mmCIF file with all atom_site columns, C-alpha atoms in Angstrom:
data_model
loop_
_atom_site.group_PDB
_atom_site.id
_atom_site.type_symbol
_atom_site.label_atom_id
_atom_site.label_alt_id
_atom_site.label_comp_id
_atom_site.label_asym_id
_atom_site.label_entity_id
_atom_site.label_seq_id
_atom_site.pdbx_PDB_ins_code
_atom_site.Cartn_x
_atom_site.Cartn_y
_atom_site.Cartn_z
_atom_site.occupancy
_atom_site.B_iso_or_equiv
_atom_site.pdbx_formal_charge
_atom_site.auth_seq_id
_atom_site.auth_comp_id
_atom_site.auth_asym_id
_atom_site.auth_atom_id
_atom_site.pdbx_PDB_model_num
ATOM 1  C CA . MET A 1 1  ? -14.064 5.436  -25.450 1.00 48.00 ? 886 MET A CA 1
ATOM 2  C CA . VAL A 1 2  ? -12.281 5.753  -22.127 1.00 47.00 ? 887 VAL A CA 1
ATOM 3  C CA . ALA A 1 3  ? -8.851  7.354  -21.943 1.00 51.00 ? 888 ALA A CA 1
ATOM 4  C CA . ILE A 1 4  ? -6.054  5.301  -20.404 1.00 54.00 ? 889 ILE A CA 1
ATOM 5  C CA . GLY A 1 5  ? -5.874  5.928  -16.677 1.00 51.00 ? 890 GLY A CA 1
ATOM 6  C CA . HIS A 1 6  ? -9.381  7.439  -16.616 1.00 46.00 ? 891 HIS A CA 1
ATOM 7  C CA . GLN A 1 7  ? -12.291 5.553  -15.134 1.00 47.00 ? 892 GLN A CA 1
ATOM 8  C CA . PRO A 1 8  ? -15.845 5.869  -16.414 1.00 47.00 ? 893 PRO A CA 1
ATOM 9  C CA . SER A 1 9  ? -18.087 7.986  -14.210 1.00 43.00 ? 894 SER A CA 1
ATOM 10 C CA . ALA A 1 10 ? -20.221 4.952  -13.336 1.00 43.00 ? 895 ALA A CA 1
ATOM 11 C CA . ILE A 1 11 ? -17.372 3.526  -11.257 1.00 40.00 ? 896 ILE A CA 1
ATOM 12 C CA . SER A 1 12 ? -15.660 6.774  -10.424 1.00 38.00 ? 897 SER A CA 1
ATOM 13 C CA . HIS A 1 13 ? -14.217 7.112  -6.943  1.00 37.00 ? 898 HIS A CA 1
ATOM 14 C CA . GLN A 1 14 ? -15.338 10.702 -6.551  1.00 40.00 ? 899 GLN A CA 1
ATOM 15 C CA . PRO A 1 15 ? -16.460 11.453 -2.978  1.00 39.00 ? 900 PRO A CA 1
ATOM 16 C CA . THR A 1 16 ? -20.171 11.814 -2.492  1.00 41.00 ? 901 THR A CA 1
ATOM 17 C CA . ALA A 1 17 ? -21.944 13.960 0.086   1.00 43.00 ? 902 ALA A CA 1
ATOM 18 C CA . LYS A 1 18 ? -22.578 10.864 2.205   1.00 42.00 ? 903 LYS A CA 1
ATOM 19 C CA . SER A 1 19 ? -18.935 9.720  2.084   1.00 42.00 ? 904 SER A CA 1
ATOM 20 C CA . GLN A 1 20 ? -17.764 13.123 3.288   1.00 46.00 ? 905 GLN A CA 1
ATOM 21 C CA . GLU A 1 21 ? -19.711 12.845 6.534   1.00 49.00 ? 906 GLU A CA 1
ATOM 22 C CA . PRO A 1 22 ? -16.961 11.020 8.509   1.00 51.00 ? 907 PRO A CA 1
ATOM 23 C CA . THR A 1 23 ? -14.349 13.282 9.988   1.00 52.00 ? 908 THR A CA 1
ATOM 24 C CA . MET A 1 24 ? -10.614 13.405 10.460  1.00 60.00 ? 909 MET A CA 1
ATOM 25 C CA . CYS A 1 25 ? -8.900  14.679 13.600  1.00 66.00 ? 910 CYS A CA 1
ATOM 26 C CA . ASP A 1 26 ? -5.346  14.722 14.791  1.00 69.00 ? 911 ASP A CA 1
ATOM 27 C CA . GLN A 1 27 ? -4.910  11.456 16.715  1.00 75.00 ? 912 GLN A CA 1
ATOM 28 C CA . MET A 1 28 ? -3.130  13.309 19.532  1.00 79.00 ? 913 MET A CA 1
ATOM 29 C CA . ILE A 1 29 ? -6.321  15.274 20.242  1.00 82.00 ? 914 ILE A CA 1
ATOM 30 C CA . ILE A 1 30 ? -8.393  12.081 20.464  1.00 83.00 ? 915 ILE A CA 1
ATOM 31 C CA . ARG A 1 31 ? -5.865  10.433 22.796  1.00 86.00 ? 916 ARG A CA 1
ATOM 32 C CA . ARG A 1 32 ? -5.597  13.553 24.947  1.00 88.00 ? 917 ARG A CA 1
ATOM 33 C CA . ILE A 1 33 ? -9.361  13.903 25.393  1.00 89.00 ? 918 ILE A CA 1
ATOM 34 C CA . ALA A 1 34 ? -9.793  10.158 26.070  1.00 90.00 ? 919 ALA A CA 1
ATOM 35 C CA . GLY A 1 35 ? -7.014  10.320 28.677  1.00 93.00 ? 920 GLY A CA 1
ATOM 36 C CA . ILE A 1 36 ? -8.664  13.302 30.368  1.00 95.00 ? 921 ILE A CA 1
ATOM 37 C CA . PHE A 1 37 ? -12.011 11.442 30.413  1.00 94.00 ? 922 PHE A CA 1
ATOM 38 C CA . VAL A 1 38 ? -10.399 8.370  32.002  1.00 95.00 ? 923 VAL A CA 1
ATOM 39 C CA . MET A 1 39 ? -8.524  10.349 34.664  1.00 96.00 ? 924 MET A CA 1
ATOM 40 C CA . LEU A 1 40 ? -11.582 12.477 35.457  1.00 97.00 ? 925 LEU A CA 1
ATOM 41 C CA . SER A 1 41 ? -13.872 9.456  35.749  1.00 96.00 ? 926 SER A CA 1
ATOM 42 C CA . VAL A 1 42 ? -11.424 7.622  38.050  1.00 96.00 ? 927 VAL A CA 1
ATOM 43 C CA . ILE A 1 43 ? -11.136 10.701 40.278  1.00 97.00 ? 928 ILE A CA 1
ATOM 44 C CA . LEU A 1 44 ? -14.940 10.981 40.363  1.00 97.00 ? 929 LEU A CA 1
ATOM 45 C CA . ALA A 1 45 ? -15.213 7.254  41.162  1.00 97.00 ? 930 ALA A CA 1
ATOM 46 C CA . MET A 1 46 ? -12.826 7.689  44.108  1.00 97.00 ? 931 MET A CA 1
ATOM 47 C CA . THR A 1 47 ? -14.435 10.857 45.474  1.00 97.00 ? 932 THR A CA 1
ATOM 48 C CA . VAL A 1 48 ? -18.117 10.818 44.451  1.00 97.00 ? 933 VAL A CA 1
ATOM 49 C CA . SER A 1 49 ? -19.407 7.376  43.485  1.00 96.00 ? 934 SER A CA 1
ATOM 50 C CA . PRO A 1 50 ? -17.965 4.114  42.137  1.00 96.00 ? 935 PRO A CA 1
ATOM 51 C CA . LEU A 1 51 ? -20.642 4.259  39.438  1.00 96.00 ? 936 LEU A CA 1
ATOM 52 C CA . TRP A 1 52 ? -18.357 6.659  37.543  1.00 96.00 ? 937 TRP A CA 1
ATOM 53 C CA . LEU A 1 53 ? -16.289 3.584  36.618  1.00 96.00 ? 938 LEU A CA 1
ATOM 54 C CA . TRP A 1 54 ? -19.000 2.801  34.060  1.00 97.00 ? 939 TRP A CA 1
ATOM 55 C CA . PHE A 1 55 ? -17.918 5.944  32.213  1.00 95.00 ? 940 PHE A CA 1
ATOM 56 C CA . THR A 1 56 ? -14.302 4.716  32.343  1.00 95.00 ? 941 THR A CA 1
ATOM 57 C CA . LEU A 1 57 ? -15.474 1.402  30.856  1.00 95.00 ? 942 LEU A CA 1
ATOM 58 C CA . PHE A 1 58 ? -17.412 3.278  28.143  1.00 94.00 ? 943 PHE A CA 1
ATOM 59 C CA . VAL A 1 59 ? -14.328 5.294  27.138  1.00 94.00 ? 944 VAL A CA 1
ATOM 60 C CA . GLY A 1 60 ? -12.157 2.171  27.095  1.00 93.00 ? 945 GLY A CA 1
ATOM 61 C CA . PHE A 1 61 ? -14.706 0.269  25.013  1.00 94.00 ? 946 PHE A CA 1
ATOM 62 C CA . ASN A 1 62 ? -14.884 3.101  22.477  1.00 93.00 ? 947 ASN A CA 1
ATOM 63 C CA . LEU A 1 63 ? -11.089 3.213  22.204  1.00 91.00 ? 948 LEU A CA 1
ATOM 64 C CA . PHE A 1 64 ? -11.034 -0.543 21.613  1.00 94.00 ? 949 PHE A CA 1
ATOM 65 C CA . GLN A 1 65 ? -13.843 -0.621 19.059  1.00 93.00 ? 950 GLN A CA 1
ATOM 66 C CA . SER A 1 66 ? -12.419 2.367  17.168  1.00 89.00 ? 951 SER A CA 1
ATOM 67 C CA . SER A 1 67 ? -9.120  0.483  16.785  1.00 89.00 ? 952 SER A CA 1
ATOM 68 C CA . LEU A 1 68 ? -11.044 -2.350 15.095  1.00 93.00 ? 953 LEU A CA 1
ATOM 69 C CA . THR A 1 69 ? -13.634 -0.423 13.085  1.00 91.00 ? 954 THR A CA 1
ATOM 70 C CA . ASN A 1 70 ? -11.933 2.951  12.475  1.00 85.00 ? 955 ASN A CA 1
ATOM 71 C CA . PHE A 1 71 ? -15.161 4.616  13.708  1.00 85.00 ? 956 PHE A CA 1
ATOM 72 C CA . CYS A 1 72 ? -14.674 7.059  16.562  1.00 83.00 ? 957 CYS A CA 1
ATOM 73 C CA . PRO A 1 73 ? -17.741 8.790  18.033  1.00 85.00 ? 958 PRO A CA 1
ATOM 74 C CA . LEU A 1 74 ? -15.587 11.504 19.620  1.00 82.00 ? 959 LEU A CA 1
ATOM 75 C CA . GLU A 1 75 ? -13.954 12.252 16.272  1.00 81.00 ? 960 GLU A CA 1
ATOM 76 C CA . ARG A 1 76 ? -17.350 12.594 14.613  1.00 80.00 ? 961 ARG A CA 1
ATOM 77 C CA . ILE A 1 77 ? -18.636 14.908 17.369  1.00 82.00 ? 962 ILE A CA 1
ATOM 78 C CA . LEU A 1 78 ? -15.553 17.131 17.202  1.00 78.00 ? 963 LEU A CA 1
ATOM 79 C CA . GLY A 1 79 ? -15.786 17.231 13.412  1.00 76.00 ? 964 GLY A CA 1
ATOM 80 C CA . ARG A 1 80 ? -19.404 18.344 13.453  1.00 78.00 ? 965 ARG A CA 1
ATOM 81 C CA . LEU A 1 81 ? -18.572 21.029 16.003  1.00 77.00 ? 966 LEU A CA 1
ATOM 82 C CA . GLY A 1 82 ? -15.486 22.070 14.036  1.00 73.00 ? 967 GLY A CA 1
ATOM 83 C CA . TRP A 1 83 ? -13.304 21.979 17.143  1.00 71.00 ? 968 TRP A CA 1
ATOM 84 C CA . PHE A 1 84 ? -9.562  21.259 17.166  1.00 65.00 ? 969 PHE A CA 1
ATOM 85 C CA . GLN A 1 85 ? -9.342  21.595 13.378  1.00 66.00 ? 970 GLN A CA 1
ATOM 86 C CA . CYS A 1 86 ? -11.346 18.411 12.854  1.00 67.00 ? 971 CYS A CA 1
ATOM 87 C CA . ARG A 1 87 ? -12.906 18.381 9.403   1.00 64.00 ? 972 ARG A CA 1
ATOM 88 C CA . PRO A 1 88 ? -14.914 16.133 7.092   1.00 59.00 ? 973 PRO A CA 1
ATOM 89 C CA . LYS A 1 89 ? -12.805 13.563 5.244   1.00 60.00 ? 974 LYS A CA 1
ATOM 90 C CA . GLY A 1 90 ? -11.873 14.635 1.754   1.00 58.00 ? 975 GLY A CA 1
ATOM 91 C CA . THR A 1 91 ? -11.487 18.319 2.623   1.00 57.00 ? 976 THR A CA 1
ATOM 92 C CA . THR A 1 92 ? -8.283  20.183 3.229   1.00 57.00 ? 977 THR A CA 1
ATOM 93 C CA . ALA A 1 93 ? -7.526  22.384 6.185   1.00 53.00 ? 978 ALA A CA 1
#
């Protein structure tokens, strides 16, 4: 018998080890780092080689795709490194 408001363990929404792999970061950190990457790549394109604009395109593409998919490679990297208080989802700081 299942108590009211309690789900059986077969369909429980308890986080698994695999679901804890994605990370959470403060969105201001992600925006700040992306902005630095864009400015740096534009400066490098103006002073070193126009090929640096490919890096600018890469950063812009990742910002766009992360707005659609909620997957951010930078967020995952920072979470694995433990920088800027990024942590696996489901954990508290």
